[in-house]
PDB file of C-alpha atoms in Angstrom:
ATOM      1  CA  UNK A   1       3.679 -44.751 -19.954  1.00 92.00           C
ATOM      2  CA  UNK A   2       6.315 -42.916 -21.506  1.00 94.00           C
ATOM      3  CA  UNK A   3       8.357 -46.360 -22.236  1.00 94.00           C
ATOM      4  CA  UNK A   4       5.296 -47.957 -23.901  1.00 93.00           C
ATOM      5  CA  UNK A   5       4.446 -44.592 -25.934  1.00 94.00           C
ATOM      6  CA  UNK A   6       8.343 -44.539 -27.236  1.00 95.00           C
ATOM      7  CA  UNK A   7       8.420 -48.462 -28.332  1.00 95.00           C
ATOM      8  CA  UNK A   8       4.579 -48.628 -29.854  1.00 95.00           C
ATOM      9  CA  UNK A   9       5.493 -45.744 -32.342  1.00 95.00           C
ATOM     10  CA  UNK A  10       9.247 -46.484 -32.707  1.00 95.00           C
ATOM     11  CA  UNK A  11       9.559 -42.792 -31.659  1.00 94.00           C
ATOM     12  CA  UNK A  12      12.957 -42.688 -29.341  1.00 94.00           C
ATOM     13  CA  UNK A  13      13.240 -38.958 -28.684  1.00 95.00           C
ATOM     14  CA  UNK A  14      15.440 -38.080 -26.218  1.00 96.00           C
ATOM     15  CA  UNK A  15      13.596 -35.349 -24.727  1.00 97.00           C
ATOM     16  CA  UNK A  16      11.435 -38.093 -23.476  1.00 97.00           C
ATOM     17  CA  UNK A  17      14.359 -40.064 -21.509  1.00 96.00           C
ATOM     18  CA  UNK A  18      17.350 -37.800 -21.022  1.00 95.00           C
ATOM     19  CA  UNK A  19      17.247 -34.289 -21.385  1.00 95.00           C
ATOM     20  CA  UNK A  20      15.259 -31.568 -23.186  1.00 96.00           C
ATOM     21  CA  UNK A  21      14.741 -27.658 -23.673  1.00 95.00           C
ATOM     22  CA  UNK A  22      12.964 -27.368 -20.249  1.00 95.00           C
ATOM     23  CA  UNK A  23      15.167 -29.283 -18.460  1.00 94.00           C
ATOM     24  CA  UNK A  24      15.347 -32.920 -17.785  1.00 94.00           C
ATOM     25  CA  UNK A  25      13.040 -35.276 -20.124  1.00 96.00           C
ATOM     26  CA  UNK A  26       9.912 -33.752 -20.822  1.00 97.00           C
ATOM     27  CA  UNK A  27       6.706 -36.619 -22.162  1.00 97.00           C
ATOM     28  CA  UNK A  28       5.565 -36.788 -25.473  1.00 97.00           C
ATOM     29  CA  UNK A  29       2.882 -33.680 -25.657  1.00 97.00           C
ATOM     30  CA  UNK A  30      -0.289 -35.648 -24.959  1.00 96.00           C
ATOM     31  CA  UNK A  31       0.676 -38.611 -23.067  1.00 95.00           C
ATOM     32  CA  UNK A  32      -2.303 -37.898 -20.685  1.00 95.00           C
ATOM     33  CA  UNK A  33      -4.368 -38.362 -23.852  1.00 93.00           C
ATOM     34  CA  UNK A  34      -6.030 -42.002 -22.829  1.00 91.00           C
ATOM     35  CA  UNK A  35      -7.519 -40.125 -19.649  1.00 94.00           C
ATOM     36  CA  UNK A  36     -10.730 -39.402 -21.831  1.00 92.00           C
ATOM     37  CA  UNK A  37     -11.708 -42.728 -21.950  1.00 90.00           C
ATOM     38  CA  UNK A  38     -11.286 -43.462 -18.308  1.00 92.00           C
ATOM     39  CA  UNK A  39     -14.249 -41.720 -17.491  1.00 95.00           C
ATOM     40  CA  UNK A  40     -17.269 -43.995 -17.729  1.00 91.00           C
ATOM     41  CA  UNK A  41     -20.691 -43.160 -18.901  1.00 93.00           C
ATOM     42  CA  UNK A  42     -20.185 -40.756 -21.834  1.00 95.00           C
ATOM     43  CA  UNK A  43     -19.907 -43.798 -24.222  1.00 95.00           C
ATOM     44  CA  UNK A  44     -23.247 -44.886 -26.222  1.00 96.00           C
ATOM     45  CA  UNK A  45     -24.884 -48.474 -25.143  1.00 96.00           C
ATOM     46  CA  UNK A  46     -24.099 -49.697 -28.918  1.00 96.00           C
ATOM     47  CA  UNK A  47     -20.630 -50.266 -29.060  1.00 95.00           C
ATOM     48  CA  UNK A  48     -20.441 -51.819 -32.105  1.00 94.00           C
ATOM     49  CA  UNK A  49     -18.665 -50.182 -35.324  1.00 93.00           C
ATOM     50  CA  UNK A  50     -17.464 -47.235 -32.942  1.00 93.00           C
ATOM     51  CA  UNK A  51     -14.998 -45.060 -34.026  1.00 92.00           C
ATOM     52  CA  UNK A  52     -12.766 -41.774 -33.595  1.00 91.00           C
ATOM     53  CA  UNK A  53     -14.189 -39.048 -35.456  1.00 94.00           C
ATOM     54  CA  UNK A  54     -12.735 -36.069 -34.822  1.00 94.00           C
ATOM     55  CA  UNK A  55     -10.529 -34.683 -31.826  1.00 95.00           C
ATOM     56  CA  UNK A  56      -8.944 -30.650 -30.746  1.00 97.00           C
ATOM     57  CA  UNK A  57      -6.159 -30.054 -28.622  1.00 97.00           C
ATOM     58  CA  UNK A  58      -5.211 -26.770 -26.873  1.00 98.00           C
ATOM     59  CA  UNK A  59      -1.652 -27.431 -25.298  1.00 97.00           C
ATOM     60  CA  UNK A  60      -0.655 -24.371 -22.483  1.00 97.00           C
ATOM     61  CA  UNK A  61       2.596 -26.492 -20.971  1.00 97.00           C
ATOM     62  CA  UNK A  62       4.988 -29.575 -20.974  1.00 97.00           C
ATOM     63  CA  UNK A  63       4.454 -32.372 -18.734  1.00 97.00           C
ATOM     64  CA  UNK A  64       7.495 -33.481 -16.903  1.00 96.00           C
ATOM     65  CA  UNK A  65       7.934 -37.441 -16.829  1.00 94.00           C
ATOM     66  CA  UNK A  66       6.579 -38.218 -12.725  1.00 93.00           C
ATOM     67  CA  UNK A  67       4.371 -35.043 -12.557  1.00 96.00           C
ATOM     68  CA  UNK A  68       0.722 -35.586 -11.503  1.00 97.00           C
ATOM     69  CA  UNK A  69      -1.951 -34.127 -13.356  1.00 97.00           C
ATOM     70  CA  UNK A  70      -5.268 -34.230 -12.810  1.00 98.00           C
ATOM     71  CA  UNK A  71      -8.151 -34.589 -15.390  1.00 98.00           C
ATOM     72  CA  UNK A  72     -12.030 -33.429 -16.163  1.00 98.00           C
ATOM     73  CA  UNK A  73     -14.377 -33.506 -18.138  1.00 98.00           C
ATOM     74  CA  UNK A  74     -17.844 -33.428 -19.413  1.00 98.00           C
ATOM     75  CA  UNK A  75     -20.041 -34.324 -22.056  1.00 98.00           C
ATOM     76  CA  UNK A  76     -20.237 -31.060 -24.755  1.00 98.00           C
ATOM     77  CA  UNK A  77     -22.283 -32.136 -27.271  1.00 98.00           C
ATOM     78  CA  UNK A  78     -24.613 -34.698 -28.908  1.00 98.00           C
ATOM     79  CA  UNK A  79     -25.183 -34.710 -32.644  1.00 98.00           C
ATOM     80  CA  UNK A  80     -26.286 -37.147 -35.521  1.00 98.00           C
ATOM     81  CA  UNK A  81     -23.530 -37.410 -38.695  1.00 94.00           C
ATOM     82  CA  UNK A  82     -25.351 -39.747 -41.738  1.00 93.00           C
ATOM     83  CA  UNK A  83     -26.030 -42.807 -39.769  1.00 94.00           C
ATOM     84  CA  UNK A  84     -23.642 -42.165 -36.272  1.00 96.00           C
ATOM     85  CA  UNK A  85     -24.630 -40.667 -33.645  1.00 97.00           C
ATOM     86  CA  UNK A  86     -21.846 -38.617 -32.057  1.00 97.00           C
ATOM     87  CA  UNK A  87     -20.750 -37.678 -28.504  1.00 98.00           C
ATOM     88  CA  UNK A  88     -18.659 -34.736 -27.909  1.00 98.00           C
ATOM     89  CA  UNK A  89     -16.405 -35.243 -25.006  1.00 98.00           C
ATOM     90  CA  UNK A  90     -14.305 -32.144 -23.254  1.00 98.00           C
ATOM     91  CA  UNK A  91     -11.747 -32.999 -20.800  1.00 98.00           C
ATOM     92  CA  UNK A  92      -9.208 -30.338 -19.286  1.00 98.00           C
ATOM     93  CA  UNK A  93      -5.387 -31.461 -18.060  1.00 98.00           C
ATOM     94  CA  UNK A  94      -4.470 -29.390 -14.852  1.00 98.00           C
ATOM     95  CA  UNK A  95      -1.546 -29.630 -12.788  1.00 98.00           C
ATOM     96  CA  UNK A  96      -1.331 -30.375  -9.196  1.00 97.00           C
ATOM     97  CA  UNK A  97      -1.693 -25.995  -8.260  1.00 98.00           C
ATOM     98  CA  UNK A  98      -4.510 -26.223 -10.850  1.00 98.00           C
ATOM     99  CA  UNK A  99      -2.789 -24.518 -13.953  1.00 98.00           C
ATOM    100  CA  UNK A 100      -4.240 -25.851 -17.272  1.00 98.00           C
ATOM    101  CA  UNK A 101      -1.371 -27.926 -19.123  1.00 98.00           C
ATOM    102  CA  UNK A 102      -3.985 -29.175 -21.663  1.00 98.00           C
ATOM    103  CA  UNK A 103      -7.917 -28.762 -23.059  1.00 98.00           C
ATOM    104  CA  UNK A 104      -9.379 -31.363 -25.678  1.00 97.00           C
ATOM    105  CA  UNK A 105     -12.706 -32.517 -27.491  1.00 97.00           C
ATOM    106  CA  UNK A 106     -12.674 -35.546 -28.564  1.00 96.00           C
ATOM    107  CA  UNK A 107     -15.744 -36.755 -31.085  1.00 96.00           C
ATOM    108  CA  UNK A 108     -16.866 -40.030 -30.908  1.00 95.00           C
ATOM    109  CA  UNK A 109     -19.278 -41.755 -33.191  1.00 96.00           C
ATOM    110  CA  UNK A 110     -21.821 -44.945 -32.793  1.00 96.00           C
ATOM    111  CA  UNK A 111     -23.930 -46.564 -35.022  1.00 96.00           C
ATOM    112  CA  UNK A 112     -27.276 -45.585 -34.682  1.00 95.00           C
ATOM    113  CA  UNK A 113     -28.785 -48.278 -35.395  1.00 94.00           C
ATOM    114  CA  UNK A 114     -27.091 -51.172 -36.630  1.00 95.00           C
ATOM    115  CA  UNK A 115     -25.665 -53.934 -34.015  1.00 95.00           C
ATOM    116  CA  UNK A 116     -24.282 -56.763 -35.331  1.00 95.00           C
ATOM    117  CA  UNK A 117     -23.013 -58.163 -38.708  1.00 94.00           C
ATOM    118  CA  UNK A 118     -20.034 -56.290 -40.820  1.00 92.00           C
ATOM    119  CA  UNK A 119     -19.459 -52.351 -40.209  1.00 92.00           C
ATOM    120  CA  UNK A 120     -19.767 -50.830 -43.811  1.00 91.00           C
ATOM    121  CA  UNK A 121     -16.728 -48.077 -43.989  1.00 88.00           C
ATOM    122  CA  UNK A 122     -17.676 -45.850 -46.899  1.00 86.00           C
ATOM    123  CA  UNK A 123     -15.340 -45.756 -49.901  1.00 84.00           C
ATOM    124  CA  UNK A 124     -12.356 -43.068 -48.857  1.00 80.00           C
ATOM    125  CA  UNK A 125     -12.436 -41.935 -52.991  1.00 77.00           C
ATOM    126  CA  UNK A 126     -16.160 -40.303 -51.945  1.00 76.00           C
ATOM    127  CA  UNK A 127     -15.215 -38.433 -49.324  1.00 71.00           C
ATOM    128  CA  UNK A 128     -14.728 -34.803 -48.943  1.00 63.00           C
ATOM    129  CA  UNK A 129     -11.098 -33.862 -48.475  1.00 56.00           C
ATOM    130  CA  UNK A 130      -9.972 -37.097 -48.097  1.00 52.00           C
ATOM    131  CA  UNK A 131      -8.301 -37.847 -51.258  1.00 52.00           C
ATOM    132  CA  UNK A 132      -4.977 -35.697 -52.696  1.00 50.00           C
ATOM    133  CA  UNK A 133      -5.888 -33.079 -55.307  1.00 54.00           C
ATOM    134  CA  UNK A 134      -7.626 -30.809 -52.193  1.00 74.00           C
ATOM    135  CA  UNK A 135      -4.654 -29.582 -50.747  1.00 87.00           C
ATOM    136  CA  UNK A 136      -3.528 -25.929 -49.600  1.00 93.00           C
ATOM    137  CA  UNK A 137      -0.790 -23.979 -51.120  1.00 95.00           C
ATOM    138  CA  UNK A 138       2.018 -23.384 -49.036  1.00 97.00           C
ATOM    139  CA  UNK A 139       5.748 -24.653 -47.945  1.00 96.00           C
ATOM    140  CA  UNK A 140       5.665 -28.507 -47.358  1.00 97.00           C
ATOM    141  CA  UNK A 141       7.738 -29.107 -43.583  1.00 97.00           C
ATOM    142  CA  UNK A 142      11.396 -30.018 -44.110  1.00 95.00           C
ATOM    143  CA  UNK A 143      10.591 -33.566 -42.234  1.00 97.00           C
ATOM    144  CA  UNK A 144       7.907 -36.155 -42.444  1.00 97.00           C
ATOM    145  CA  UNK A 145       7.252 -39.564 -40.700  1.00 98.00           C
ATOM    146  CA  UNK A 146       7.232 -43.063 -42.471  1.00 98.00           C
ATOM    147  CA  UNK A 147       5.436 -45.763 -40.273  1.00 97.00           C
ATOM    148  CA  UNK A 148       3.539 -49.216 -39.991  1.00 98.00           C
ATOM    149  CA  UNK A 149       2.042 -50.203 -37.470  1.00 97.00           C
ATOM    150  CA  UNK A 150       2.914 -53.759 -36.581  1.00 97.00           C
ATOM    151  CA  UNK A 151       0.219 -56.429 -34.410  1.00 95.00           C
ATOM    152  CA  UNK A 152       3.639 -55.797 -31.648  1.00 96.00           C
ATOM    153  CA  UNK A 153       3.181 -52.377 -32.004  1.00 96.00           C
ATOM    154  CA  UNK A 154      -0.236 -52.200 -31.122  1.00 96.00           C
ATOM    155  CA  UNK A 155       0.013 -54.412 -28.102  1.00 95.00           C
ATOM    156  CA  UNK A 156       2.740 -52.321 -26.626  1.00 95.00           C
ATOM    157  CA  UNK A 157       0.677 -48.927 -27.205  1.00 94.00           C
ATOM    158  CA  UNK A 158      -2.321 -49.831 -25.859  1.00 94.00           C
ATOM    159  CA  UNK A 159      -0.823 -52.352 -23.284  1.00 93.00           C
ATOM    160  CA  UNK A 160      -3.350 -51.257 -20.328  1.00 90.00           C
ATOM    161  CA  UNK A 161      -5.926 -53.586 -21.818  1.00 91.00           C
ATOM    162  CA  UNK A 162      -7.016 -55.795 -24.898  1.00 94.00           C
ATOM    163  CA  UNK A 163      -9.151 -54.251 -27.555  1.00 93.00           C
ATOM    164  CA  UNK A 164     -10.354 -53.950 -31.051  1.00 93.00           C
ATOM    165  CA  UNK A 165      -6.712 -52.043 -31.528  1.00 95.00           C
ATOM    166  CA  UNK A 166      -4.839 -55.035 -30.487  1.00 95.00           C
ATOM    167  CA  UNK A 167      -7.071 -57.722 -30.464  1.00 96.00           C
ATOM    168  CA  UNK A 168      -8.823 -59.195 -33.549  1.00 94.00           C
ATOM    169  CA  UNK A 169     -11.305 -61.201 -31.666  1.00 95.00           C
ATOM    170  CA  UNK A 170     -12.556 -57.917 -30.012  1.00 95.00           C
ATOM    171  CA  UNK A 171     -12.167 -56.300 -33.419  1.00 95.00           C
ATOM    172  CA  UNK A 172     -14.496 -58.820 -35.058  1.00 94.00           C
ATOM    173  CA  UNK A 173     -17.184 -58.404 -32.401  1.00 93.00           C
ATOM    174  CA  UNK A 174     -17.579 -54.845 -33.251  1.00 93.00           C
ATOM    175  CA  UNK A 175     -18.136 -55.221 -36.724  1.00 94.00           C
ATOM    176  CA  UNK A 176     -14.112 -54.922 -38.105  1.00 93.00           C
ATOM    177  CA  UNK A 177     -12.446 -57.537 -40.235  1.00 92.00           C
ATOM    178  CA  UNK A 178      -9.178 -57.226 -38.704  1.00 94.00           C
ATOM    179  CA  UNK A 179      -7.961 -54.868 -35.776  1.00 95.00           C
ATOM    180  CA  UNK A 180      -8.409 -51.471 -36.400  1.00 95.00           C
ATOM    181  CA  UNK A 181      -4.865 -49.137 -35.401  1.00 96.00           C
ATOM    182  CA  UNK A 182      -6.297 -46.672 -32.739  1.00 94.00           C
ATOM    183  CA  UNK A 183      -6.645 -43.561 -33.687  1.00 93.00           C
ATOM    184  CA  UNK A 184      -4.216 -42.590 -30.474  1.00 93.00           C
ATOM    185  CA  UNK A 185      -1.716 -44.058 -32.467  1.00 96.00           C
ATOM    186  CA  UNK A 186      -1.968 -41.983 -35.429  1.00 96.00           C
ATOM    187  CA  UNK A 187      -2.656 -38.914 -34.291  1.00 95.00           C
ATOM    188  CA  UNK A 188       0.377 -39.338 -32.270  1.00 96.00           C
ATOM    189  CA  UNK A 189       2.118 -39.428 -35.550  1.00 97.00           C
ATOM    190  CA  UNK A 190       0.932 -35.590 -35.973  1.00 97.00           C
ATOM    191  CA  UNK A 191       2.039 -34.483 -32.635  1.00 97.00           C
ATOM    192  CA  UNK A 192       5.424 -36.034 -33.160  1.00 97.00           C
ATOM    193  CA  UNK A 193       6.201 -34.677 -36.847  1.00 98.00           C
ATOM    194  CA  UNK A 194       5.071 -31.169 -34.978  1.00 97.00           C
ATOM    195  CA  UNK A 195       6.898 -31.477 -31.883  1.00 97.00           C
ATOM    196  CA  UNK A 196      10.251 -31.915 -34.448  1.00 96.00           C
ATOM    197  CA  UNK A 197       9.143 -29.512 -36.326  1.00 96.00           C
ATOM    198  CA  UNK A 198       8.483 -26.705 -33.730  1.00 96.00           C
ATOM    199  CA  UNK A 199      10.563 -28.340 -30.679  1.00 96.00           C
ATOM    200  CA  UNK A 200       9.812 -26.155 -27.613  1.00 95.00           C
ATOM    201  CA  UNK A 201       7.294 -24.363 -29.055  1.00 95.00           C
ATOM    202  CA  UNK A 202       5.169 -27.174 -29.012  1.00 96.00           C
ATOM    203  CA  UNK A 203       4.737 -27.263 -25.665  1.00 96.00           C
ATOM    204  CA  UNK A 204       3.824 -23.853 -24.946  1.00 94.00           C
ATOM    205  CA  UNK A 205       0.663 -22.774 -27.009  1.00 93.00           C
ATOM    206  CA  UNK A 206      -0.136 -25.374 -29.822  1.00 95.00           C
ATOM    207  CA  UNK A 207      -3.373 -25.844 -31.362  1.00 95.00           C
ATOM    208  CA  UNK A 208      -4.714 -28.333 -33.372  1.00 94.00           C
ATOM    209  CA  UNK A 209      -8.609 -28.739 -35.221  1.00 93.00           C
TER     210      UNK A 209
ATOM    211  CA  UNK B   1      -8.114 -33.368 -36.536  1.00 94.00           C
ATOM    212  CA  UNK B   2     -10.391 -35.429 -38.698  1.00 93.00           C
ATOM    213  CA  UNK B   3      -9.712 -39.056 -38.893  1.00 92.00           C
ATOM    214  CA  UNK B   4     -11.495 -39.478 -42.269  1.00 92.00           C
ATOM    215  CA  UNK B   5     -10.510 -43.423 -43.199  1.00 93.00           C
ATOM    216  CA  UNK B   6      -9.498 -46.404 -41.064  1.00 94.00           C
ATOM    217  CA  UNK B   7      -5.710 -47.701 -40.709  1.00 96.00           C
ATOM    218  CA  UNK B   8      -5.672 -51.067 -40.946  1.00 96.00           C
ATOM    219  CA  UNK B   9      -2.260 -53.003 -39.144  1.00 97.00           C
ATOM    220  CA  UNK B  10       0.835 -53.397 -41.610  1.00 97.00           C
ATOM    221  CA  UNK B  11      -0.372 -50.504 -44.131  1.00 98.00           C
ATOM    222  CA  UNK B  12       2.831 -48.234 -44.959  1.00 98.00           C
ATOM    223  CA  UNK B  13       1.498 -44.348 -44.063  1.00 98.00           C
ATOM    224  CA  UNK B  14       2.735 -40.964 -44.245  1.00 98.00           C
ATOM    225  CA  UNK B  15       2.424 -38.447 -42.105  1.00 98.00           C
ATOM    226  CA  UNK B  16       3.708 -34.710 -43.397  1.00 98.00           C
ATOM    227  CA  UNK B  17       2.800 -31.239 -43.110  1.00 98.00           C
ATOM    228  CA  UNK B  18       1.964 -27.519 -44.931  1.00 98.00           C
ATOM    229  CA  UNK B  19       2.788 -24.361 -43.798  1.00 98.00           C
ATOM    230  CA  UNK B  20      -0.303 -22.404 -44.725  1.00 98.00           C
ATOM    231  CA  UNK B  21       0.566 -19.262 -43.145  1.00 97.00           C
ATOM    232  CA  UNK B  22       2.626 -16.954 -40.538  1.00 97.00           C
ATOM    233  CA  UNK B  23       1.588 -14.321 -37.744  1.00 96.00           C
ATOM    234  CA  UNK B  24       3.378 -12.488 -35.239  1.00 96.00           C
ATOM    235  CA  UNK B  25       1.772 -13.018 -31.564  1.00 93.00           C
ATOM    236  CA  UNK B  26       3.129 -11.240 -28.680  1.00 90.00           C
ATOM    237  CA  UNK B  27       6.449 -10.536 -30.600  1.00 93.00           C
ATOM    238  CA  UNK B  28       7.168 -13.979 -31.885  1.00 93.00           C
ATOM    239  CA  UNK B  29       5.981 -16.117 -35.287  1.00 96.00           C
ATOM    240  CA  UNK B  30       3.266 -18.661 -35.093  1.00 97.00           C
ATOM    241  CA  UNK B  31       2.773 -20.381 -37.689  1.00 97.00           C
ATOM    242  CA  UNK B  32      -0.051 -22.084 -39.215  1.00 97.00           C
ATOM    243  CA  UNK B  33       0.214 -25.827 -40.363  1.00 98.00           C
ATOM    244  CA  UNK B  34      -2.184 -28.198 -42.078  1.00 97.00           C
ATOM    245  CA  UNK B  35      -1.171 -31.747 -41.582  1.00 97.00           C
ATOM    246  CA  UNK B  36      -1.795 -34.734 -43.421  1.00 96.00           C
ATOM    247  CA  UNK B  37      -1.279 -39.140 -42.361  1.00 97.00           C
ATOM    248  CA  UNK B  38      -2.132 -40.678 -45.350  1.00 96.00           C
ATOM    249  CA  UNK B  39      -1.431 -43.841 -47.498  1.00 97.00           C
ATOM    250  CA  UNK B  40       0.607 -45.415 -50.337  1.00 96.00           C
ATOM    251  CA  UNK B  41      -2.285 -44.947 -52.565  1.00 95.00           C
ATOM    252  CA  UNK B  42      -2.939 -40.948 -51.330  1.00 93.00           C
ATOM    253  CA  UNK B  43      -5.810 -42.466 -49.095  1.00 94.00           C
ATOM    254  CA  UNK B  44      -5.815 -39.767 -46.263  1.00 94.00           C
ATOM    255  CA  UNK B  45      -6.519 -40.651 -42.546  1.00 94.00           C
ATOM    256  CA  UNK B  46      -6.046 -37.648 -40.829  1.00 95.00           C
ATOM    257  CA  UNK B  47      -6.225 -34.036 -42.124  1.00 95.00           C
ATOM    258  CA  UNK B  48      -5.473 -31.967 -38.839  1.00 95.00           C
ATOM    259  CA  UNK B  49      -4.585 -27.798 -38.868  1.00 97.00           C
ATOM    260  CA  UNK B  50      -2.227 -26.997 -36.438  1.00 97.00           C
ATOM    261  CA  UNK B  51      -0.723 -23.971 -35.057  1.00 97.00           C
ATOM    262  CA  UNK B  52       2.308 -23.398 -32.773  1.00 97.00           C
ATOM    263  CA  UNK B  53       4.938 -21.111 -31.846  1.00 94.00           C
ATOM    264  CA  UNK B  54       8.216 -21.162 -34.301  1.00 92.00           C
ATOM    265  CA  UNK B  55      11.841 -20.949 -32.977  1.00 75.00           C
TER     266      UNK B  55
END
């Protein structure tokens, strides 16, 4: 897992293979994070034009590379956003004495009604917040990440399986005109910028909304 | 973390961060981050606020 996560993001940190603050290496901070999706039945029966909408993270402690965790979850919520509907998904990371290393929501929307065709993405300029110009004041971080994700890239992050992140076939059934870059990927670009950022701290008592 | 636009493979992105604010809990500094992925063109596909211990 941990091999896969370094190549698909190009992210070699060497807390993840040799040594780190706690220790020996350490995995990236939410490595567990496919484990939502690997319970069945919370999904929607309309798969097509699904996407992420929105996840939170509570991390409590590091996961060392070999440990066993074990995962939860239930459906929290159920709500309608313009034409989605939207399933609310908690799941809590425990470790093998039952301490919680990790609690998420992850927010995942379906078309409500439409099935087949071409998935209509709004226009990103008529979105709320979504555009520069509605930023906070404040003291930009000393570091940032540049990426692209590459077709090779893809395939090695989400290696379990083929999918509309790595598959363009699979993309096009659901409504996409090319594959879409999963929005594990990405948001692993925030944890990573942070986990520089902070280092240890990271680990033990981050939050993100 | 809101994922507000789709990434699309081989689109150049940036992701970079805000420090919006500092408290002290339990006798160290947490600090408070809002934290941006966006595109060439200022498109943004995540806006995320973080928080996490500093140091």
């Amino acid at each position: 897992m941990v091999q896969h996560y370094i190549k698909g993001l190009d992210e070699p940190n060497p807390w993840y293979t040799t040594d780190s603050p706690f220790g020996g290496p350490v995995a990236p901070v939410i490595v567990y994070q496919q484990a939502d999706s690997e319970f069945k039945g919370w999904y929607l029966d309309n798969l097509f034009g699904n996407l992420w909408r929105r996840q939170e993270w509570e991390i409590y402690a590091p996961t060392r590379v070999g440990q066993v965790l074990r995962c939860s979850a239930r459906v929290a919520d159920r709500y309608r956003r313009r034409d989605r509907d939207v399933v609310a998904q908690e799941m809590w990371v425990r470790d093998e004495a039952g301490h919680l290393i990790a609690r998420s929501f992850h927010h995942q929307s379906f078309l409500a009604a439409q099935t087949s065709g071409e998935v209509t993405l709004r226009d990103p300029a008529s979105k709320e917040g979504a555009r520069q110009g509605e930023e906070p004041s404040g003291e930009p971080l000393s570091i940032e990440l540049r990426k692209t994700f590459t077709e090779a890239m893809c395939n090695e992050f989400f290696y379990r399986s083929r999918n509309y992140h790595n598959d363009k076939a699979a993309s096009k059934e659901l409504g996409f005109g090319d594959t879409v870059i999963g929005g594990r990927m990405t948001l692993s670009c925030v944890t990573e910028l942070l986990t520089r950022y902070f280092g240890r701290g990271f680990y033990l008592g981050a939050a993100w909304t | 973390m809101k994922f507000t636009n789709v990434l699309w493979p081989n689109e150049p992105f940036t992701t970079r961060g805000i420090i919006t604010g500092r408290r002290v809990e339990s006798g160290q500094t947490r600090a408070e981050v809002t934290v941006f992925c966006e595109k060439a063109d200022g498109t943004k596909i995540i806006v995320a606020s973080a928080s996490a211990l500093e140091g």
